[in-house]
Structure formats: C-alpha cells, structure tokens
Short mmCIF file of C-alpha atoms and ligand atoms in Angstrom, two decimals:
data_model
loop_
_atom_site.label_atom_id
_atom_site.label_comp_id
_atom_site.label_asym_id
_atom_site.label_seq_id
_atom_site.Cartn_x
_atom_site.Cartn_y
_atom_site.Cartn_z
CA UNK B 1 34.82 -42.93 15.23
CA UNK B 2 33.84 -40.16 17.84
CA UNK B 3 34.48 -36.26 17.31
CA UNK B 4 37.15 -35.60 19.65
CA UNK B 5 37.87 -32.01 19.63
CA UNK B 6 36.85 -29.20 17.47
CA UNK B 7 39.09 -25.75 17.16
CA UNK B 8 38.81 -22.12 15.36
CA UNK B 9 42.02 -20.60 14.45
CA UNK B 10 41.75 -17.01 13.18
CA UNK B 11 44.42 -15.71 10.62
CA UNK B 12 45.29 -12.50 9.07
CA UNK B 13 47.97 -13.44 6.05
CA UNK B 14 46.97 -10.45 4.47
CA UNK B 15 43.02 -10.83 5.21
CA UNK B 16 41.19 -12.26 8.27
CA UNK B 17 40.44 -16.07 7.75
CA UNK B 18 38.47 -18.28 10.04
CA UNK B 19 38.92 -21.92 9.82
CA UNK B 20 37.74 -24.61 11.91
CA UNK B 21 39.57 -27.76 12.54
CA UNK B 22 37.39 -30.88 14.12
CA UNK B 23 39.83 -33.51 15.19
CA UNK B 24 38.53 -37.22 15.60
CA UNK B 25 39.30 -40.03 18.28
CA UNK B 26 41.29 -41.54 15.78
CA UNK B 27 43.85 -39.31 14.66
CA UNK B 28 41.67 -37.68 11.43
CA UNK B 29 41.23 -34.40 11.09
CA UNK B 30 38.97 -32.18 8.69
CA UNK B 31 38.83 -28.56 7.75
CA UNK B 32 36.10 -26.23 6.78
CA UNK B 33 36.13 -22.36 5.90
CA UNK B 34 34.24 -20.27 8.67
CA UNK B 35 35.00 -16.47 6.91
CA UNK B 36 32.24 -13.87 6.99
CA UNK B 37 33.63 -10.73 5.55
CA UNK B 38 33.90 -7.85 7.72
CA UNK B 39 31.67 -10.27 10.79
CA UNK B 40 34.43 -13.08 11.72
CA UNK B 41 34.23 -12.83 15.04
CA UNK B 42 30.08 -13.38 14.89
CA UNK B 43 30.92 -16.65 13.87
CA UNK B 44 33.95 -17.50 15.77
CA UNK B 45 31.78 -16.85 18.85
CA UNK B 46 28.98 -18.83 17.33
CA UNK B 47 30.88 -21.52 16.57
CA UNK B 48 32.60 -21.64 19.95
CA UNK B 49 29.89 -20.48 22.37
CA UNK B 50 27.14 -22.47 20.59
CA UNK B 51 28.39 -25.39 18.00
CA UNK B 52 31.71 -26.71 19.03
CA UNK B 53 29.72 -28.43 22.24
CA UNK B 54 27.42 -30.38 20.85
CA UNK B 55 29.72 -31.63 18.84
CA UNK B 56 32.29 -33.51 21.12
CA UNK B 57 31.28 -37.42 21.21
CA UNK B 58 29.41 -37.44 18.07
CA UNK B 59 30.11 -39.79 14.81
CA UNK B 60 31.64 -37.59 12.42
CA UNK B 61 30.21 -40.02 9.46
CA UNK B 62 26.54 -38.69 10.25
CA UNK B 63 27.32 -35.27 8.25
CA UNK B 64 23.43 -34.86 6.98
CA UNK B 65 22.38 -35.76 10.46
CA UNK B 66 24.49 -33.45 12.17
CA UNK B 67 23.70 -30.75 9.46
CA UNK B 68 20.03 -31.11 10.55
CA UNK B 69 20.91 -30.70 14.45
CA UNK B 70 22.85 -27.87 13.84
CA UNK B 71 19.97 -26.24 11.03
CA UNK B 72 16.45 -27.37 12.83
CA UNK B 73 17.94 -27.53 16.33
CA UNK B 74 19.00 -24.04 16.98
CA UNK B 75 15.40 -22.87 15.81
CA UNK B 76 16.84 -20.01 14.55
CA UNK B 77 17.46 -20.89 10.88
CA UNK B 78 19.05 -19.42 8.06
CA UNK B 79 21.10 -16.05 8.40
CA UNK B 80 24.90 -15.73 7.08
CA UNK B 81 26.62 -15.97 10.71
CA UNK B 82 24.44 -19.53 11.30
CA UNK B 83 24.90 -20.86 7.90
CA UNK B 84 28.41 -20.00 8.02
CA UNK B 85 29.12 -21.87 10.90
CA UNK B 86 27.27 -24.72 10.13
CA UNK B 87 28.90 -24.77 6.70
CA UNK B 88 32.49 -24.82 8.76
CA UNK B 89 31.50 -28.35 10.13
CA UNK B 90 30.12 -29.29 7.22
CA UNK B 91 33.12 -29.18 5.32
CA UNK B 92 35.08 -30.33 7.89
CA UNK B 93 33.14 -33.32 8.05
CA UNK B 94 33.15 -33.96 4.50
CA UNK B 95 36.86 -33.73 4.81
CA UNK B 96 37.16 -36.09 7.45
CA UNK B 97 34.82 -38.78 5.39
CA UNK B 98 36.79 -38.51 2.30
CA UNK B 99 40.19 -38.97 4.31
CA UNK B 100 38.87 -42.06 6.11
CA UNK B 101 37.65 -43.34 2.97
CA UNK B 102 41.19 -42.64 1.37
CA UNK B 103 39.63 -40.62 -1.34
CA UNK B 104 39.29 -37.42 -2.83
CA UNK B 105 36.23 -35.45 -2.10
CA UNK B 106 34.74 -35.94 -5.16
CA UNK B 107 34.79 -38.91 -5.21
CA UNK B 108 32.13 -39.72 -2.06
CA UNK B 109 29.93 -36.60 -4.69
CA UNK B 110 29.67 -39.21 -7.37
CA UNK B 111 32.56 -38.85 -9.00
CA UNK B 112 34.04 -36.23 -11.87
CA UNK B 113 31.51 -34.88 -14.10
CA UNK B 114 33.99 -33.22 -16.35
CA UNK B 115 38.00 -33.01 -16.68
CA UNK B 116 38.62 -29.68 -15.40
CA UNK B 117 36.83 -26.81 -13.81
CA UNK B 118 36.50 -23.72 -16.12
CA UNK B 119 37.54 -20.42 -13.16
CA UNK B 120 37.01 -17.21 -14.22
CA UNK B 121 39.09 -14.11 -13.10
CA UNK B 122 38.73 -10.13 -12.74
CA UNK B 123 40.75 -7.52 -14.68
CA UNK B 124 40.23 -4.17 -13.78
CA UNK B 125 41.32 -0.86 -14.56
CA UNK B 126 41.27 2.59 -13.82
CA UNK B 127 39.66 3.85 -16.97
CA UNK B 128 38.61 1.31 -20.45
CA UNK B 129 42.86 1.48 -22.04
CA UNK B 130 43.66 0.06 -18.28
CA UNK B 131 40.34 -2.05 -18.04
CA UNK B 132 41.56 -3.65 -21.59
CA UNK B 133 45.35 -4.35 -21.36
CA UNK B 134 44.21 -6.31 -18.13
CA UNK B 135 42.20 -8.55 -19.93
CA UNK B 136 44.68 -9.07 -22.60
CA UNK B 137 47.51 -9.95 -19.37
CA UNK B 138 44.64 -12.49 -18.37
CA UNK B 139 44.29 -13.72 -21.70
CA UNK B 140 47.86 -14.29 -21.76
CA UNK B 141 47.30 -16.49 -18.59
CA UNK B 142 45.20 -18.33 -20.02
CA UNK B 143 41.86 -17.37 -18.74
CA UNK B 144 39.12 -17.94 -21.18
CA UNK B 145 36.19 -16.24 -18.86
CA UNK B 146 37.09 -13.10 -17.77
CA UNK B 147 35.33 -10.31 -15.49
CA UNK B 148 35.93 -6.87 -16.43
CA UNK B 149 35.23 -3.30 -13.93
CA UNK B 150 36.33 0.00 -15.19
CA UNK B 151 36.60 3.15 -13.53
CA UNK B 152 33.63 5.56 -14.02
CA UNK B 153 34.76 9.15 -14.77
CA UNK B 154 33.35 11.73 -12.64
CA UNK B 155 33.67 8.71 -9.14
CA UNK B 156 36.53 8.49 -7.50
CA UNK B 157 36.27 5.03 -6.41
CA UNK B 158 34.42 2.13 -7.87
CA UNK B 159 33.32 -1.28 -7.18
CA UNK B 160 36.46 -3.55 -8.25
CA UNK B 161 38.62 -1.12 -9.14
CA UNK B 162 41.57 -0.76 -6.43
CA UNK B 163 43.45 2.34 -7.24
CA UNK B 164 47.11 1.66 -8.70
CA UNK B 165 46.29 -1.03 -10.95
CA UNK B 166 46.48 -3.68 -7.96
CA UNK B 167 44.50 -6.83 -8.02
CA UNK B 168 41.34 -6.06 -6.40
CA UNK B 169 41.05 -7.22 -2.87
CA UNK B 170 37.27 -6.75 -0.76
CA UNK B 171 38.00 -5.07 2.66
CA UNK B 172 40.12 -2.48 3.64
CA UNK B 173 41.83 -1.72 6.81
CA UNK B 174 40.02 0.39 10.02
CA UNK B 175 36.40 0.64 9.86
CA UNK B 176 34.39 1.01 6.65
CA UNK B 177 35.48 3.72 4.16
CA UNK B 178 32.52 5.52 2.66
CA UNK B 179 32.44 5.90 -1.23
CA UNK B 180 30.21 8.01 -3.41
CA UNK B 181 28.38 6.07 -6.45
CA UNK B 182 26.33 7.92 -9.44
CA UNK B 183 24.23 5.49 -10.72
CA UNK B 184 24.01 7.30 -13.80
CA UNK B 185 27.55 7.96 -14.71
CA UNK B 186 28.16 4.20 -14.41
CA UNK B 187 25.40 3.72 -16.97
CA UNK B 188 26.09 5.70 -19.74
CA UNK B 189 29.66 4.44 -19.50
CA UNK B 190 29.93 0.48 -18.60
CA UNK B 191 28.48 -0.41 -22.39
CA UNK B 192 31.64 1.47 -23.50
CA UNK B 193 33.49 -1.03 -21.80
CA UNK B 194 32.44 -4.32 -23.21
CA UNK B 195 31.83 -2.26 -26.90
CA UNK B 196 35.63 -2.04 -26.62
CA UNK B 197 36.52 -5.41 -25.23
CA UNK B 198 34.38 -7.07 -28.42
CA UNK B 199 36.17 -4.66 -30.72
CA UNK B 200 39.88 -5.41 -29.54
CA UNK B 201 39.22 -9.12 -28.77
CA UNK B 202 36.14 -10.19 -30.52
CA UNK B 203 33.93 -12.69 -29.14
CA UNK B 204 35.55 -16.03 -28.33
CA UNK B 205 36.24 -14.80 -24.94
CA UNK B 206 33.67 -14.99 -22.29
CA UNK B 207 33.19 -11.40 -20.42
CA UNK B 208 31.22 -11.20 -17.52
CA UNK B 209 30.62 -7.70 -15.41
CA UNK B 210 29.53 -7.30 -11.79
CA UNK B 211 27.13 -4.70 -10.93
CA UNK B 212 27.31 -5.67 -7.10
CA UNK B 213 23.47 -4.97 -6.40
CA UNK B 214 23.45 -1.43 -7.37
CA UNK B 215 21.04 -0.67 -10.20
CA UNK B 216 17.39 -0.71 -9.75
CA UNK B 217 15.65 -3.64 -11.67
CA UNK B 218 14.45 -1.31 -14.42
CA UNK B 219 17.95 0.35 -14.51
CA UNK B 220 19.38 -3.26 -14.58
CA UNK B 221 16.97 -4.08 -17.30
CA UNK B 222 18.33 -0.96 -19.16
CA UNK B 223 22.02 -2.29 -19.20
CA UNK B 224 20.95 -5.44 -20.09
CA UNK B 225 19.51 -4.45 -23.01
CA UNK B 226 22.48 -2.56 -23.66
CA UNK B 227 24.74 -5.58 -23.25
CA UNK B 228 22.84 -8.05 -25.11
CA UNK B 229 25.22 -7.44 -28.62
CA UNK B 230 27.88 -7.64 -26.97
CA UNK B 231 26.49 -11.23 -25.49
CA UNK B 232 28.28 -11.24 -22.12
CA UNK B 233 28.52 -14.87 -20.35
CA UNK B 234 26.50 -13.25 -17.49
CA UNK B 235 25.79 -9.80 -16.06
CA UNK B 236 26.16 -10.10 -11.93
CA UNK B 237 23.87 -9.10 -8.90
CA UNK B 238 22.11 -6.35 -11.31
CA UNK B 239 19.88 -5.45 -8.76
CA UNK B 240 19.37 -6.57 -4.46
CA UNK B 241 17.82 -9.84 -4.65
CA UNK B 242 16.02 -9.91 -1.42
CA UNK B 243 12.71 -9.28 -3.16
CA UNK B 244 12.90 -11.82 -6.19
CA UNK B 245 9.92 -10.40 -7.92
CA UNK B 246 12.39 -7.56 -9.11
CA UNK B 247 14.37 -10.33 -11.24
CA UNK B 248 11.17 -10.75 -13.52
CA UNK B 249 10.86 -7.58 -14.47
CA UNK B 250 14.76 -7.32 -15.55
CA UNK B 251 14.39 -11.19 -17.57
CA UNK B 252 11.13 -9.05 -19.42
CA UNK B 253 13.30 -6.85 -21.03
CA UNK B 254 16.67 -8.79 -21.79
CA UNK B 255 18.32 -11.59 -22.87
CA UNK B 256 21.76 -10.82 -21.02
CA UNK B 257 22.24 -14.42 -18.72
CA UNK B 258 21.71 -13.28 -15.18
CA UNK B 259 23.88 -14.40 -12.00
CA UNK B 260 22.91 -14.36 -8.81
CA UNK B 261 23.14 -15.30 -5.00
CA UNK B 262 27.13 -14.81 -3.75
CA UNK B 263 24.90 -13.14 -0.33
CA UNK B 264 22.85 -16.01 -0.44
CA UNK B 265 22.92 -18.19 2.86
CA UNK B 266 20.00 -20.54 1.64
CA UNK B 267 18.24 -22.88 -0.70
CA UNK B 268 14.96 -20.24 0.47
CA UNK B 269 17.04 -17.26 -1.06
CA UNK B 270 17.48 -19.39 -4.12
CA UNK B 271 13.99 -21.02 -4.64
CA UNK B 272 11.45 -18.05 -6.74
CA UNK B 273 14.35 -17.32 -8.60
CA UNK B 274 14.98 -20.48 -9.43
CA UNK B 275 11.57 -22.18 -10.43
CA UNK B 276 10.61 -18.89 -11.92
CA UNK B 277 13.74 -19.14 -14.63
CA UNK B 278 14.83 -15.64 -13.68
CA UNK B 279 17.98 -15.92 -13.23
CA UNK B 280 21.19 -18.65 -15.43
CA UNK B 281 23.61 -18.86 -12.63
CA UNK B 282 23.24 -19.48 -8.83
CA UNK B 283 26.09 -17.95 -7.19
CA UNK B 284 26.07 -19.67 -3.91
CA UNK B 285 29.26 -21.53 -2.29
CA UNK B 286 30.33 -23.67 0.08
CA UNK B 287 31.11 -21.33 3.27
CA UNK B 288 28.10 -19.02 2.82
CA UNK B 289 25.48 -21.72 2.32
CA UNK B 290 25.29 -24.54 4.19
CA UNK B 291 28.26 -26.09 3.15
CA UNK B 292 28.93 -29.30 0.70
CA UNK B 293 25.44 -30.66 1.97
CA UNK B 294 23.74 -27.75 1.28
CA UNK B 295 24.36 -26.22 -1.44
CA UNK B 296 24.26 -29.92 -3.40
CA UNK B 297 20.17 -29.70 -2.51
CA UNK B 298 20.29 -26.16 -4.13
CA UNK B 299 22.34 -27.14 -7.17
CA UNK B 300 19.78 -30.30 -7.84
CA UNK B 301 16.76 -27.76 -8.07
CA UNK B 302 18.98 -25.51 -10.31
CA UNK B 303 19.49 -28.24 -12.64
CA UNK B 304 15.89 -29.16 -13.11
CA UNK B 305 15.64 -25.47 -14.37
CA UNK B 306 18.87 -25.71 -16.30
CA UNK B 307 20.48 -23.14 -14.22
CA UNK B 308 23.91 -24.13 -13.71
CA UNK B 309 26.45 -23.02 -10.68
CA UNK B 310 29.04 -20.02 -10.81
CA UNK B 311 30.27 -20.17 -7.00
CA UNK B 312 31.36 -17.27 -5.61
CA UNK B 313 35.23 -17.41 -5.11
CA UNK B 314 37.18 -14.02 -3.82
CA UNK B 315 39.59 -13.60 -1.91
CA UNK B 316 37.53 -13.72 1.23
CA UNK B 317 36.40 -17.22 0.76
CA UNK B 318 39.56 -18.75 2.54
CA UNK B 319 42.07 -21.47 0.34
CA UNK B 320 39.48 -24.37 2.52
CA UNK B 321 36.68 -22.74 0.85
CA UNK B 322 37.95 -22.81 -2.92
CA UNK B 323 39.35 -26.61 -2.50
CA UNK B 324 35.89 -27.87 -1.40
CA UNK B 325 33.65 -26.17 -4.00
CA UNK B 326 36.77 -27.64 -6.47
CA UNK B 327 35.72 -30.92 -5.71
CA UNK B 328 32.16 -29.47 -5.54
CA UNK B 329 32.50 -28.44 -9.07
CA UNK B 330 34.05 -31.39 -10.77
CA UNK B 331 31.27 -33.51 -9.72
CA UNK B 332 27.94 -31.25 -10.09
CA UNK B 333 26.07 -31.92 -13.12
CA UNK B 334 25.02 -28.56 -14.24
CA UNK B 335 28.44 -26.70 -13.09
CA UNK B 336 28.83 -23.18 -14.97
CA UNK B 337 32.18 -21.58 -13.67
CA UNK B 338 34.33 -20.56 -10.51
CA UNK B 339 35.87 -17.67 -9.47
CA UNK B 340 38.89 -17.33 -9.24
CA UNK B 341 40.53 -14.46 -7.45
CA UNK B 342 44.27 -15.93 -6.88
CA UNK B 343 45.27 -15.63 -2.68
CA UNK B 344 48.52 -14.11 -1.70
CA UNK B 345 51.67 -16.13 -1.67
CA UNK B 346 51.11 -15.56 2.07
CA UNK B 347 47.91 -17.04 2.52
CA UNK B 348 48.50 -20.27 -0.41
CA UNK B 349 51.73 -20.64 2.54
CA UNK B 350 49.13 -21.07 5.65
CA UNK B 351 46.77 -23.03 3.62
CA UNK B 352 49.21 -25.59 1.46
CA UNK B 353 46.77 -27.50 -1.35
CA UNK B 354 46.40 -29.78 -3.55
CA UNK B 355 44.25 -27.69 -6.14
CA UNK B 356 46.36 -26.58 -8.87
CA UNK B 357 45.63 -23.74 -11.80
CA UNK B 358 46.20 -24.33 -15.44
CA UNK B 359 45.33 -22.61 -18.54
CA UNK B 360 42.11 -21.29 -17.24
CA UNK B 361 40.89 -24.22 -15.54
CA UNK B 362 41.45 -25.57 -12.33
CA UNK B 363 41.75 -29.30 -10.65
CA UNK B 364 41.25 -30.61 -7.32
CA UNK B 365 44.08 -32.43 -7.34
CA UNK B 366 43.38 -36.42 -6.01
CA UNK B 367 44.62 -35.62 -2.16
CA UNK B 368 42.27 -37.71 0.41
CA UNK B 369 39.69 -35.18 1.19
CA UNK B 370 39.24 -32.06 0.14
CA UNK B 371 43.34 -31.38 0.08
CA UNK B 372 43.64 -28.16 1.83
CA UNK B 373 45.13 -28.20 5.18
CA UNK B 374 46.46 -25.53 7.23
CA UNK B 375 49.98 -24.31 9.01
CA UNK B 376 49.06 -23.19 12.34
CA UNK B 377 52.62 -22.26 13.43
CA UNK B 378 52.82 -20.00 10.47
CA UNK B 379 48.62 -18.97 10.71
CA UNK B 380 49.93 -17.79 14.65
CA UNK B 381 52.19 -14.75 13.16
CA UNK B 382 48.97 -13.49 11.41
CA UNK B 383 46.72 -12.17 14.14
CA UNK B 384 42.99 -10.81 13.39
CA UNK B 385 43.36 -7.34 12.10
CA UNK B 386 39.83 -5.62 11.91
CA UNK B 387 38.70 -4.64 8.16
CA UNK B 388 35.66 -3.73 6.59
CA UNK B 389 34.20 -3.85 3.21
CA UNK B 390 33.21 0.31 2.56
CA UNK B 391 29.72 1.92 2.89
CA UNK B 392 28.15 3.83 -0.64
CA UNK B 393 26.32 6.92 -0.52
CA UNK B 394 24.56 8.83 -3.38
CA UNK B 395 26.44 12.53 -4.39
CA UNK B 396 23.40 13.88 -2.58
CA UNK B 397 24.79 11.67 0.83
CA UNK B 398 21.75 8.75 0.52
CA UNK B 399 23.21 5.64 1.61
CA UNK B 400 22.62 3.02 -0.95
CA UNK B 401 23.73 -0.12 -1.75
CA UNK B 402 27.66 -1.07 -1.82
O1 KDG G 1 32.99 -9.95 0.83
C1 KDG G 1 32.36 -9.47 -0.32
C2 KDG G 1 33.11 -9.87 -1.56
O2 KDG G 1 33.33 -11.25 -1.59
C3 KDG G 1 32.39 -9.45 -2.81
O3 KDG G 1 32.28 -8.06 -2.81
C4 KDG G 1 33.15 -9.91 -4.04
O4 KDG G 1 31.28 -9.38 -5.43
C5 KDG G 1 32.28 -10.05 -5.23
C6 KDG G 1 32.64 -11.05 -6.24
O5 KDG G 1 31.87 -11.20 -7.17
O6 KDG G 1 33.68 -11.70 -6.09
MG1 MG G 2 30.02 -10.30 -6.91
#
C-alpha cells in the first residue's frame, strides 16, 4: 500500500477547521485534525508547502517511521504549527491502519481499558445564581464532572463566560478583541463560586475550574488553598507553564489536583512536571501534540508518576480530533477525563461519527478506524472566516496573559 494523495480542506461551520485527508493507492482513506486556533493557515501552508510531498509514494503502515521523518527530519522540532501538522498525518495514518485492519482504533492501542470514557463539560454564567442553575441543567444531562466560570463583578468580560448565557465558544470574529482582567477581583470572588456549588449540590459531583494561565504561582497557590475544602477534581492552567519550576512552588502550598498542558505541543513541555509530581493531569491531545503516536509516549511517563490524562477537548479541536483521543482514551491505562464541549449541529453535519454521548460518558463507537469522516460537499459552503481568540490587559493597560 503506497500513499497516493494527501489533501487539506479548510471549513468554517461555525469555526475554522482544518482537516487533512491522505488517500492511499488502494482506495483507503484516513483523517486527522490539523486546527490551530486563531493560526490555521500556518499549518495549512506547512502542511502543503512542506509535508504533503514527502509523503506521496510512502507506506502508510510505517506511522512511527514516518512520525520520525516528519519530527527529526525537518530539524526544526517541536512548536504548535509543526506538531500540529505532523499530528494531522498521524492521525490520518492511524485511521488508515485501523480501516485496513477492519478495526476500531482502539483496538490496534491494545484494546479497551475501561467501558466508557468519563467527558466533562463547562457551565457558565454571568454571575454565581447563573453559574449554578447551569450546572444543575448539566447535571440534568447527565454530566457527573463538571467545569464551572462565573462572571467577576467589577470585569466586563471573563474567561468562559460568553455574554447571554450562550455556550462558551473560543474565538470571535475580526481580529482579536482586547479584554481587561483584575487579577484580584477574580480572587476574592471564584472561592464564592465553588462555596456555593458544594452548598446547593454537595460533593458527589466533580467540579473543576479553569484559571487559563492567569494567576501568578503564589497567587495560584493562594486559590488553591482556598479550594482545597471544597476538594475540586482539578484546578486548570493556574499559572503559564513555560517555566515548570513555578508548579513546585504552587504543589508546596496545596493539595488542590493540578491540570496542565492543553498549549503543550511536546513530551519536553510535559517532562519536569511530570517526574517532579507537580502536576495530576496532563492536558495534552491528539492535534496539538504529536498525534496518537505521540502523545501515547507522554501518557506512558505520566503513568509511571500516576498522573493520569484529561485531554483537552473544545470546540476548536475539530469532530476528527475528539474521535481519535475517544479511542485514545478507552485504551490508555491511566485515563482521567475528556472534555467535552458539544460542536454545532453544523459542524457534527460536516464531520458525521461514530462517537456517541451518554449519561456523562462517551464511546467510540466500533466504526473501522477512528469513525469520523468528513462531507466535503457540505465542508465547501463553509469557507475560512478569520477569528481570533482576544488579547488581556491589566486596568492599568499591561498586557498579560489571556
Ligand atoms: O483555543 C484555545 C481554547 O481551546 C482554550 O481557550 C479552551 O482553555 C480552554 C479549555 O480548557 O477548553
Ligand atoms: Mg483550558
């Protein structure tokens, strides 16, 4: 079997997608997520300019090898546009391998670790009433892990919470929007949050909070410690994890389960925290790092450290994304939890799959491969629209971390 053509189709149902479909001399084809927030066309070009030729001739069964050509040949490694790409062949690869093996992608993994996939989801509101009656609408769903973001008073928009009680969506139309963040307001008022949520629903519910890299580690330390009776499942990206030093001084001062790496792109970004035990949860998925191949390596050094998985899973990880780290999921030993941020009806209709939702868990389904595939006549009436994630600044106009 010989790679005979590789494609990228680019789709706005709602938000810009990138997928890229390798075809094989024998009729096969496989799919794998190539979506970079807010830098699609970084990797479109990559992909096209610098990947999709070498490709053409070779044996699409030599995924590790090719993974290597693609990593150690460039000799430019690592970086989110790179790892993204090579994480779109990657799965497309493993796609193709499971469908000429007439199995689901799991399956080739080492089969199911576990029945079903525990996904958790996001409630939001604009202030803690609105915050709490969507939790109890996701409860009613069925959702037994649930993320909860509240407005702040005093900031007029906050990290996942969209205004008119909409389901949060990252990226926004035009260029980026800039927002204004007070550190200290959010403090003193995110412990009300989860004080309530314990109150009104006690504690067989796993809550989980984001703080999308904006505290610094001795602030993030502070709302750990702050958290820690109201024993959250994990408190998110307290603090920028580029220097991983920071996470040690945050574990010093709390017992509040850390989660970490959705900007990861590597098993290096991974590693200190890892063997260190700083962190309970490595966030990394499938599109952003590496792909299937990839991020197995990093989940087999988590699980010496009994850190378990919680990939990453919004809305800009496309449908291709969330079936392969499904499979991915159901088969890793020392699996956590998913995300789950539901697509539009628009996108599940560009990207039919086999991966169903039930209850608060979520299955594969058995499809050969990794069961997503994609309408291109329909992905054609959705052409690239440019949006951005926004910008933060400080009240005093410091840009900071969004
Ligand atoms: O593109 C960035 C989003 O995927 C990110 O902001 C969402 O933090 C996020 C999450 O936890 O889903
Ligand atoms: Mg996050």
């Amino acid at each position: 079997m010989k790679i005979a053509s590789a494609r990228v189709i680019v789709t706005c149902p709602g938000r810009n997608l990138v997928t890229l479909k390798i075809a094989t001399d024998d009729g096969l084809h496989g799919l794998g997520d190539a979506t970079l927030n807010g830098r699609e066309k970084a990797v479109v070009a990559y992909l096209e300019d610098h990947v999709i030729p070498c490709l053409i001739g070779r044996d699409p069964h030599r995924v590790e090898d090719i993974w290597q050509y693609l990593y150690k040949g460039a000799y430019w490694r690592r970086g989110p546009v790179t790892m993204t790409a090579i994480a779109a062949v990657d799965t497309a690869l493993w796609d193709i391998k499971a469908k000429a093996a007439g199995l689901p992608l799991y399956q080739l993994l080492g089969g199911r670790s576990r029945d079903a996939v525990m996904v958790y989801c996001h409630a939001n509101g604009a202030d803690i009433a609105e915050a709490v009656d969507s939790v109890a609408a996701h409860m009613a769903q069925g959702y037994k892990a649930i993320r909860a973001q509240a407005g702040v008073p005093g900031l007029d928009k906050v990290y996942g919470v969209p205004k008119g009680g909409a389901p949060y969506e990252p990226a926004e139309k035009g260029l980026p929007v800039e927002t204004v963040w007070s550190t200290e307001k959010y403090l003193d008022h995110a412990p009300k949050l989860f004080e309530t949520l314990r109150e009104k629903f006690g504690f067989g519910l796993h809550l989980l909070h984001d703080v999308h890299h904006r505290l610094t580690p001795i602030e993030a330390a502070r709302l750990g410690k702050a958290l820690e009776p109201l024993r959250m499942f994990w408190l998110e990206d307290p603090t920028p994890a580029e220097n991983q030093d920071a996470f040690r001084l945050i574990r010093q001062h709390t017992v509040t389960p850390i989660a970490v790496g959705e900007v990861f792109n590597s098993i290096w970004d991974c590693k200190g925290l890892i063997e260190n035990q700083l962190i309970d949860y490595i966030r990394a998925t499938v599109v952003h790092a590496g792909g299937i191949t990839h991020l197995r390596k990093i989940a087999a050094l988590a699980e010496i450290y009994q850190v378990r998985t919680g990939c990453h899973g919004a809305t800009d990880l496309s449908p291709v994304c969330m079936g392969a780290a499904l499979h991915f999921d159901i088969a890793v030993p020392n699996f956590g939890v998913q995300e789950h941020m539901p697509h539009t009806a628009e996108t599940d209709a560009v990207f039919p799959h086999a991966y169903t939702y039930r209850d608060g868990f979520m299955y594969p389904g058995d499809t050969p491969g990794h069961g997503v595939e994609i309408d291109e006549a329909l992905a054609a009436k959705y052409p690239y629209d440019p949006a951005y994630l926004p910008v933060a600044r400080l009240e005093d106009g410091t840009l900071t971390n969004w």
